[in-house]
Amino acid sequence: MGLPFLDSFSTAAGRGVWHADELGLADAQVVATGHAALDAELPGGGWPVGAMTELLQATPEAHVWRLLLPALAQAVEARGGPVVLVGAPYEPCGTALAAQGLPVEALMCVRSDAPAARLWACEQALRCAEIAAVVAWLPQARVGELRRLQLAAAQHEVLLFVCRPESVALSASPARLRLRAERCPDDPAQIALHLLKRRGPPLAVPVRVPARNARMSALLAAARVRRQLRLQPPVAPAAAPSATVVRIDAWKGGPDALDRLAVVV
């Protein structure tokens, strides 16, 4: 019995073949990032659900909420469960998050400085069906530990974001998507996103997204205008033209009184 020719499988096989020079299609559900420029460069057009997305930064708190908030708000609305924050460096501002669609009651914070405790809490959260998403700060996690989290996220189809220092950019990672975020040196109002790993060709230039939402940018611009107005020196009122007051009875008593009044200025 002869072996079938490869051509007989060309049509069926071509549907599942990904070419390295093309942006891959998502093989699972995605959630739009809320940033059109970033969606255009991600497979499927958004953050992968049921897979790990790794966010590398010089400081652990920078840019996280600006990048992830739109997707987290969508996940909470779709699944109804909370967003679990594991090892967040600072307590988030509930008022600011609520103003952008993520109510504070939808947040569940797990605080621990022990790396093993953070990993355990993260894995347990991923195994809960009610959880909408997990955001974990795991600066000391090893590859094997990250692989376990990746498997747990895939089994329960949960959004998983892991924040790590940018110093691990050259190390191996099981993350489906890896990004390094930094403030643009030539424009502080923009965030530069370097796509270190994606299903697609390398990206020569970073993706730029606004560092603040439109409403916050408008408020800050208005505050700058008010501050500039306060710092400006007060403008002195224009001096009134000089004049001399003459009593009405000054011109009484002679024919030349009206002439004298006319020249008093």
PDB file of N, CA, C and O in Angstrom, residues 189-238:
ATOM      1  N   ALA A 189       3.967  61.458  27.026  1.00  0.00           N
ATOM      2  CA  ALA A 189       2.537  61.161  26.998  1.00  0.00           C
ATOM      3  C   ALA A 189       2.233  59.852  26.288  1.00  0.00           C
ATOM      4  O   ALA A 189       1.069  59.471  26.170  1.00  0.00           O
ATOM      5  N   GLN A 190       3.281  59.135  25.820  1.00  0.00           N
ATOM      6  CA  GLN A 190       3.100  57.886  25.099  1.00  0.00           C
ATOM      7  C   GLN A 190       3.846  56.749  25.797  1.00  0.00           C
ATOM      8  O   GLN A 190       4.879  56.956  26.424  1.00  0.00           O
ATOM      9  N   ILE A 191       3.295  55.541  25.686  1.00  0.00           N
ATOM     10  CA  ILE A 191       3.956  54.326  26.180  1.00  0.00           C
ATOM     11  C   ILE A 191       4.452  53.541  24.980  1.00  0.00           C
ATOM     12  O   ILE A 191       3.717  53.334  24.006  1.00  0.00           O
ATOM     13  N   ALA A 192       5.697  53.113  25.030  1.00  0.00           N
ATOM     14  CA  ALA A 192       6.274  52.295  23.974  1.00  0.00           C
ATOM     15  C   ALA A 192       6.191  50.826  24.387  1.00  0.00           C
ATOM     16  O   ALA A 192       6.680  50.441  25.452  1.00  0.00           O
ATOM     17  N   LEU A 193       5.556  50.005  23.553  1.00  0.00           N
ATOM     18  CA  LEU A 193       5.388  48.581  23.820  1.00  0.00           C
ATOM     19  C   LEU A 193       6.233  47.778  22.844  1.00  0.00           C
ATOM     20  O   LEU A 193       5.982  47.795  21.631  1.00  0.00           O
ATOM     21  N   HIS A 194       7.228  47.082  23.366  1.00  0.00           N
ATOM     22  CA  HIS A 194       8.073  46.218  22.552  1.00  0.00           C
ATOM     23  C   HIS A 194       7.503  44.796  22.621  1.00  0.00           C
ATOM     24  O   HIS A 194       7.428  44.215  23.712  1.00  0.00           O
ATOM     25  N   LEU A 195       7.096  44.256  21.498  1.00  0.00           N
ATOM     26  CA  LEU A 195       6.552  42.899  21.461  1.00  0.00           C
ATOM     27  C   LEU A 195       7.705  41.910  21.371  1.00  0.00           C
ATOM     28  O   LEU A 195       8.287  41.698  20.308  1.00  0.00           O
ATOM     29  N   LEU A 196       8.054  41.316  22.507  1.00  0.00           N
ATOM     30  CA  LEU A 196       9.179  40.390  22.566  1.00  0.00           C
ATOM     31  C   LEU A 196       8.808  38.996  22.070  1.00  0.00           C
ATOM     32  O   LEU A 196       9.671  38.261  21.587  1.00  0.00           O
ATOM     33  N   LYS A 197       7.553  38.641  22.195  1.00  0.00           N
ATOM     34  CA  LYS A 197       7.117  37.306  21.785  1.00  0.00           C
ATOM     35  C   LYS A 197       5.657  37.354  21.391  1.00  0.00           C
ATOM     36  O   LYS A 197       4.808  37.804  22.148  1.00  0.00           O
ATOM     37  N   ARG A 198       5.390  36.900  20.193  1.00  0.00           N
ATOM     38  CA  ARG A 198       4.033  36.776  19.694  1.00  0.00           C
ATOM     39  C   ARG A 198       4.052  35.752  18.572  1.00  0.00           C
ATOM     40  O   ARG A 198       5.127  35.391  18.067  1.00  0.00           O
ATOM     41  N   ARG A 199       2.887  35.325  18.171  1.00  0.00           N
ATOM     42  CA  ARG A 199       2.811  34.398  17.044  1.00  0.00           C
ATOM     43  C   ARG A 199       2.781  35.229  15.765  1.00  0.00           C
ATOM     44  O   ARG A 199       1.742  35.537  15.210  1.00  0.00           O
ATOM     45  N   GLY A 200       3.950  35.587  15.307  1.00  0.00           N
ATOM     46  CA  GLY A 200       4.073  36.446  14.149  1.00  0.00           C
ATOM     47  C   GLY A 200       5.502  36.901  13.991  1.00  0.00           C
ATOM     48  O   GLY A 200       6.382  36.573  14.795  1.00  0.00           O
ATOM     49  N   PRO A 201       5.786  37.671  12.952  1.00  0.00           N
ATOM     50  CA  PRO A 201       7.151  38.130  12.697  1.00  0.00           C
ATOM     51  C   PRO A 201       7.583  39.143  13.749  1.00  0.00           C
ATOM     52  O   PRO A 201       6.749  39.771  14.408  1.00  0.00           O
ATOM     53  N   PRO A 202       8.895  39.319  13.927  1.00  0.00           N
ATOM     54  CA  PRO A 202       9.373  40.339  14.869  1.00  0.00           C
ATOM     55  C   PRO A 202       8.902  41.725  14.456  1.00  0.00           C
ATOM     56  O   PRO A 202       8.764  42.024  13.266  1.00  0.00           O
ATOM     57  N   LEU A 203       8.635  42.543  15.438  1.00  0.00           N
ATOM     58  CA  LEU A 203       8.176  43.905  15.178  1.00  0.00           C
ATOM     59  C   LEU A 203       9.373  44.841  15.298  1.00  0.00           C
ATOM     60  O   LEU A 203      10.004  44.924  16.349  1.00  0.00           O
ATOM     61  N   ALA A 204       9.678  45.537  14.203  1.00  0.00           N
ATOM     62  CA  ALA A 204      10.880  46.366  14.170  1.00  0.00           C
ATOM     63  C   ALA A 204      10.781  47.577  15.081  1.00  0.00           C
ATOM     64  O   ALA A 204      11.765  47.995  15.694  1.00  0.00           O
ATOM     65  N   VAL A 205       9.598  48.179  15.159  1.00  0.00           N
ATOM     66  CA  VAL A 205       9.416  49.382  15.978  1.00  0.00           C
ATOM     67  C   VAL A 205       8.364  49.104  17.040  1.00  0.00           C
ATOM     68  O   VAL A 205       7.447  48.310  16.818  1.00  0.00           O
ATOM     69  N   PRO A 206       8.472  49.739  18.196  1.00  0.00           N
ATOM     70  CA  PRO A 206       7.472  49.497  19.250  1.00  0.00           C
ATOM     71  C   PRO A 206       6.121  50.105  18.899  1.00  0.00           C
ATOM     72  O   PRO A 206       6.012  51.049  18.115  1.00  0.00           O
ATOM     73  N   VAL A 207       5.091  49.536  19.483  1.00  0.00           N
ATOM     74  CA  VAL A 207       3.739  50.084  19.361  1.00  0.00           C
ATOM     75  C   VAL A 207       3.587  51.188  20.395  1.00  0.00           C
ATOM     76  O   VAL A 207       3.978  51.033  21.549  1.00  0.00           O
ATOM     77  N   ARG A 208       3.002  52.298  19.973  1.00  0.00           N
ATOM     78  CA  ARG A 208       2.797  53.420  20.886  1.00  0.00           C
ATOM     79  C   ARG A 208       1.321  53.534  21.248  1.00  0.00           C
ATOM     80  O   ARG A 208       0.463  53.493  20.374  1.00  0.00           O
ATOM     81  N   VAL A 209       1.074  53.682  22.537  1.00  0.00           N
ATOM     82  CA  VAL A 209      -0.286  53.902  23.027  1.00  0.00           C
ATOM     83  C   VAL A 209      -0.236  55.068  24.007  1.00  0.00           C
ATOM     84  O   VAL A 209       0.798  55.338  24.626  1.00  0.00           O
ATOM     85  N   PRO A 210      -1.344  55.795  24.169  1.00  0.00           N
ATOM     86  CA  PRO A 210      -1.351  56.930  25.105  1.00  0.00           C
ATOM     87  C   PRO A 210      -1.103  56.475  26.541  1.00  0.00           C
ATOM     88  O   PRO A 210      -1.585  55.431  26.973  1.00  0.00           O
ATOM     89  N   ALA A 211      -0.347  57.266  27.261  1.00  0.00           N
ATOM     90  CA  ALA A 211      -0.055  56.944  28.663  1.00  0.00           C
ATOM     91  C   ALA A 211      -1.240  57.226  29.571  1.00  0.00           C
ATOM     92  O   ALA A 211      -1.301  56.711  30.681  1.00  0.00           O
ATOM     93  N   ARG A 212      -2.199  58.027  29.091  1.00  0.00           N
ATOM     94  CA  ARG A 212      -3.395  58.347  29.876  1.00  0.00           C
ATOM     95  C   ARG A 212      -4.603  58.291  28.963  1.00  0.00           C
ATOM     96  O   ARG A 212      -4.493  58.469  27.747  1.00  0.00           O
ATOM     97  N   ASN A 213      -5.763  58.047  29.566  1.00  0.00           N
ATOM     98  CA  ASN A 213      -6.980  58.063  28.753  1.00  0.00           C
ATOM     99  C   ASN A 213      -7.344  59.491  28.387  1.00  0.00           C
ATOM    100  O   ASN A 213      -6.801  60.454  28.923  1.00  0.00           O
ATOM    101  N   ALA A 214      -8.291  59.636  27.452  1.00  0.00           N
ATOM    102  CA  ALA A 214      -8.628  60.958  26.923  1.00  0.00           C
ATOM    103  C   ALA A 214      -9.170  61.882  28.013  1.00  0.00           C
ATOM    104  O   ALA A 214      -8.855  63.077  28.052  1.00  0.00           O
ATOM    105  N   ARG A 215      -9.996  61.335  28.907  1.00  0.00           N
ATOM    106  CA  ARG A 215     -10.588  62.171  29.956  1.00  0.00           C
ATOM    107  C   ARG A 215      -9.525  62.702  30.901  1.00  0.00           C
ATOM    108  O   ARG A 215      -9.512  63.877  31.250  1.00  0.00           O
ATOM    109  N   MET A 216      -8.596  61.819  31.310  1.00  0.00           N
ATOM    110  CA  MET A 216      -7.540  62.256  32.208  1.00  0.00           C
ATOM    111  C   MET A 216      -6.626  63.270  31.529  1.00  0.00           C
ATOM    112  O   MET A 216      -6.190  64.248  32.149  1.00  0.00           O
ATOM    113  N   SER A 217      -6.326  63.062  30.249  1.00  0.00           N
ATOM    114  CA  SER A 217      -5.484  64.012  29.521  1.00  0.00           C
ATOM    115  C   SER A 217      -6.144  65.391  29.470  1.00  0.00           C
ATOM    116  O   SER A 217      -5.468  66.422  29.633  1.00  0.00           O
ATOM    117  N   ALA A 218      -7.459  65.425  29.247  1.00  0.00           N
ATOM    118  CA  ALA A 218      -8.169  66.705  29.208  1.00  0.00           C
ATOM    119  C   ALA A 218      -8.144  67.397  30.573  1.00  0.00           C
ATOM    120  O   ALA A 218      -7.949  68.621  30.655  1.00  0.00           O
ATOM    121  N   LEU A 219      -8.321  66.629  31.645  1.00  0.00           N
ATOM    122  CA  LEU A 219      -8.288  67.212  32.989  1.00  0.00           C
ATOM    123  C   LEU A 219      -6.907  67.770  33.317  1.00  0.00           C
ATOM    124  O   LEU A 219      -6.780  68.860  33.895  1.00  0.00           O
ATOM    125  N   LEU A 220      -5.860  67.033  32.952  1.00  0.00           N
ATOM    126  CA  LEU A 220      -4.504  67.505  33.221  1.00  0.00           C
ATOM    127  C   LEU A 220      -4.175  68.739  32.392  1.00  0.00           C
ATOM    128  O   LEU A 220      -3.499  69.658  32.876  1.00  0.00           O
ATOM    129  N   ALA A 221      -4.644  68.770  31.147  1.00  0.00           N
ATOM    130  CA  ALA A 221      -4.410  69.945  30.316  1.00  0.00           C
ATOM    131  C   ALA A 221      -5.092  71.174  30.905  1.00  0.00           C
ATOM    132  O   ALA A 221      -4.519  72.270  30.937  1.00  0.00           O
ATOM    133  N   ALA A 222      -6.326  71.004  31.388  1.00  0.00           N
ATOM    134  CA  ALA A 222      -7.033  72.118  32.014  1.00  0.00           C
ATOM    135  C   ALA A 222      -6.330  72.577  33.287  1.00  0.00           C
ATOM    136  O   ALA A 222      -6.252  73.780  33.576  1.00  0.00           O
ATOM    137  N   ALA A 223      -5.797  71.619  34.048  1.00  0.00           N
ATOM    138  CA  ALA A 223      -5.069  71.976  35.271  1.00  0.00           C
ATOM    139  C   ALA A 223      -3.802  72.758  34.942  1.00  0.00           C
ATOM    140  O   ALA A 223      -3.442  73.707  35.657  1.00  0.00           O
ATOM    141  N   ARG A 224      -3.118  72.385  33.862  1.00  0.00           N
ATOM    142  CA  ARG A 224      -1.915  73.123  33.469  1.00  0.00           C
ATOM    143  C   ARG A 224      -2.255  74.560  33.077  1.00  0.00           C
ATOM    144  O   ARG A 224      -1.516  75.492  33.414  1.00  0.00           O
ATOM    145  N   VAL A 225      -3.357  74.732  32.366  1.00  0.00           N
ATOM    146  CA  VAL A 225      -3.763  76.088  31.986  1.00  0.00           C
ATOM    147  C   VAL A 225      -4.066  76.924  33.220  1.00  0.00           C
ATOM    148  O   VAL A 225      -3.650  78.084  33.321  1.00  0.00           O
ATOM    149  N   ARG A 226      -4.798  76.333  34.176  1.00  0.00           N
ATOM    150  CA  ARG A 226      -5.114  77.080  35.405  1.00  0.00           C
ATOM    151  C   ARG A 226      -3.845  77.422  36.175  1.00  0.00           C
ATOM    152  O   ARG A 226      -3.729  78.528  36.733  1.00  0.00           O
ATOM    153  N   ARG A 227      -2.890  76.499  36.220  1.00  0.00           N
ATOM    154  CA  ARG A 227      -1.634  76.769  36.927  1.00  0.00           C
ATOM    155  C   ARG A 227      -0.843  77.883  36.251  1.00  0.00           C
ATOM    156  O   ARG A 227      -0.270  78.752  36.925  1.00  0.00           O
ATOM    157  N   GLN A 228      -0.821  77.901  34.931  1.00  0.00           N
ATOM    158  CA  GLN A 228      -0.117  78.965  34.218  1.00  0.00           C
ATOM    159  C   GLN A 228      -0.765  80.318  34.454  1.00  0.00           C
ATOM    160  O   GLN A 228      -0.067  81.330  34.610  1.00  0.00           O
ATOM    161  N   LEU A 229      -2.092  80.326  34.520  1.00  0.00           N
ATOM    162  CA  LEU A 229      -2.778  81.587  34.782  1.00  0.00           C
ATOM    163  C   LEU A 229      -2.480  82.101  36.185  1.00  0.00           C
ATOM    164  O   LEU A 229      -2.342  83.309  36.402  1.00  0.00           O
ATOM    165  N   ARG A 230      -2.376  81.189  37.152  1.00  0.00           N
ATOM    166  CA  ARG A 230      -2.066  81.611  38.524  1.00  0.00           C
ATOM    167  C   ARG A 230      -0.653  82.173  38.626  1.00  0.00           C
ATOM    168  O   ARG A 230      -0.384  83.059  39.441  1.00  0.00           O
ATOM    169  N   LEU A 231       0.274  81.636  37.829  1.00  0.00           N
ATOM    170  CA  LEU A 231       1.670  82.060  37.911  1.00  0.00           C
ATOM    171  C   LEU A 231       1.925  83.368  37.167  1.00  0.00           C
ATOM    172  O   LEU A 231       2.964  83.993  37.381  1.00  0.00           O
ATOM    173  N   GLN A 232       1.035  83.765  36.300  1.00  0.00           N
ATOM    174  CA  GLN A 232       1.230  85.013  35.571  1.00  0.00           C
ATOM    175  C   GLN A 232       1.093  86.196  36.514  1.00  0.00           C
ATOM    176  O   GLN A 232       0.215  86.208  37.389  1.00  0.00           O
ATOM    177  N   PRO A 233       1.951  87.238  36.358  1.00  0.00           N
ATOM    178  CA  PRO A 233       1.824  88.429  37.237  1.00  0.00           C
ATOM    179  C   PRO A 233       0.512  89.140  36.975  1.00  0.00           C
ATOM    180  O   PRO A 233       0.018  89.166  35.840  1.00  0.00           O
ATOM    181  N   PRO A 234      -0.074  89.702  38.005  1.00  0.00           N
ATOM    182  CA  PRO A 234      -1.358  90.410  37.815  1.00  0.00           C
ATOM    183  C   PRO A 234      -1.187  91.619  36.910  1.00  0.00           C
ATOM    184  O   PRO A 234      -0.158  92.301  36.931  1.00  0.00           O
ATOM    185  N   VAL A 235      -2.171  91.864  36.107  1.00  0.00           N
ATOM    186  CA  VAL A 235      -2.151  93.003  35.194  1.00  0.00           C
ATOM    187  C   VAL A 235      -2.745  94.220  35.905  1.00  0.00           C
ATOM    188  O   VAL A 235      -3.887  94.170  36.389  1.00  0.00           O
ATOM    189  N   ALA A 236      -1.949  95.281  35.957  1.00  0.00           N
ATOM    190  CA  ALA A 236      -2.424  96.499  36.625  1.00  0.00           C
ATOM    191  C   ALA A 236      -3.521  97.145  35.791  1.00  0.00           C
ATOM    192  O   ALA A 236      -3.429  97.185  34.558  1.00  0.00           O
ATOM    193  N   PRO A 237      -4.578  97.656  36.434  1.00  0.00           N
ATOM    194  CA  PRO A 237      -5.654  98.318  35.672  1.00  0.00           C
ATOM    195  C   PRO A 237      -5.155  99.591  34.998  1.00  0.00           C
ATOM    196  O   PRO A 237      -4.254 100.269  35.495  1.00  0.00           O
ATOM    197  N   ALA A 238      -5.682  99.883  33.846  1.00  0.00           N
ATOM    198  CA  ALA A 238      -5.284 101.077  33.107  1.00  0.00           C
ATOM    199  C   ALA A 238      -5.616 102.328  33.914  1.00  0.00           C
ATOM    200  O   ALA A 238      -6.692 102.429  34.518  1.00  0.00           O
TER     201      ALA A 238
END
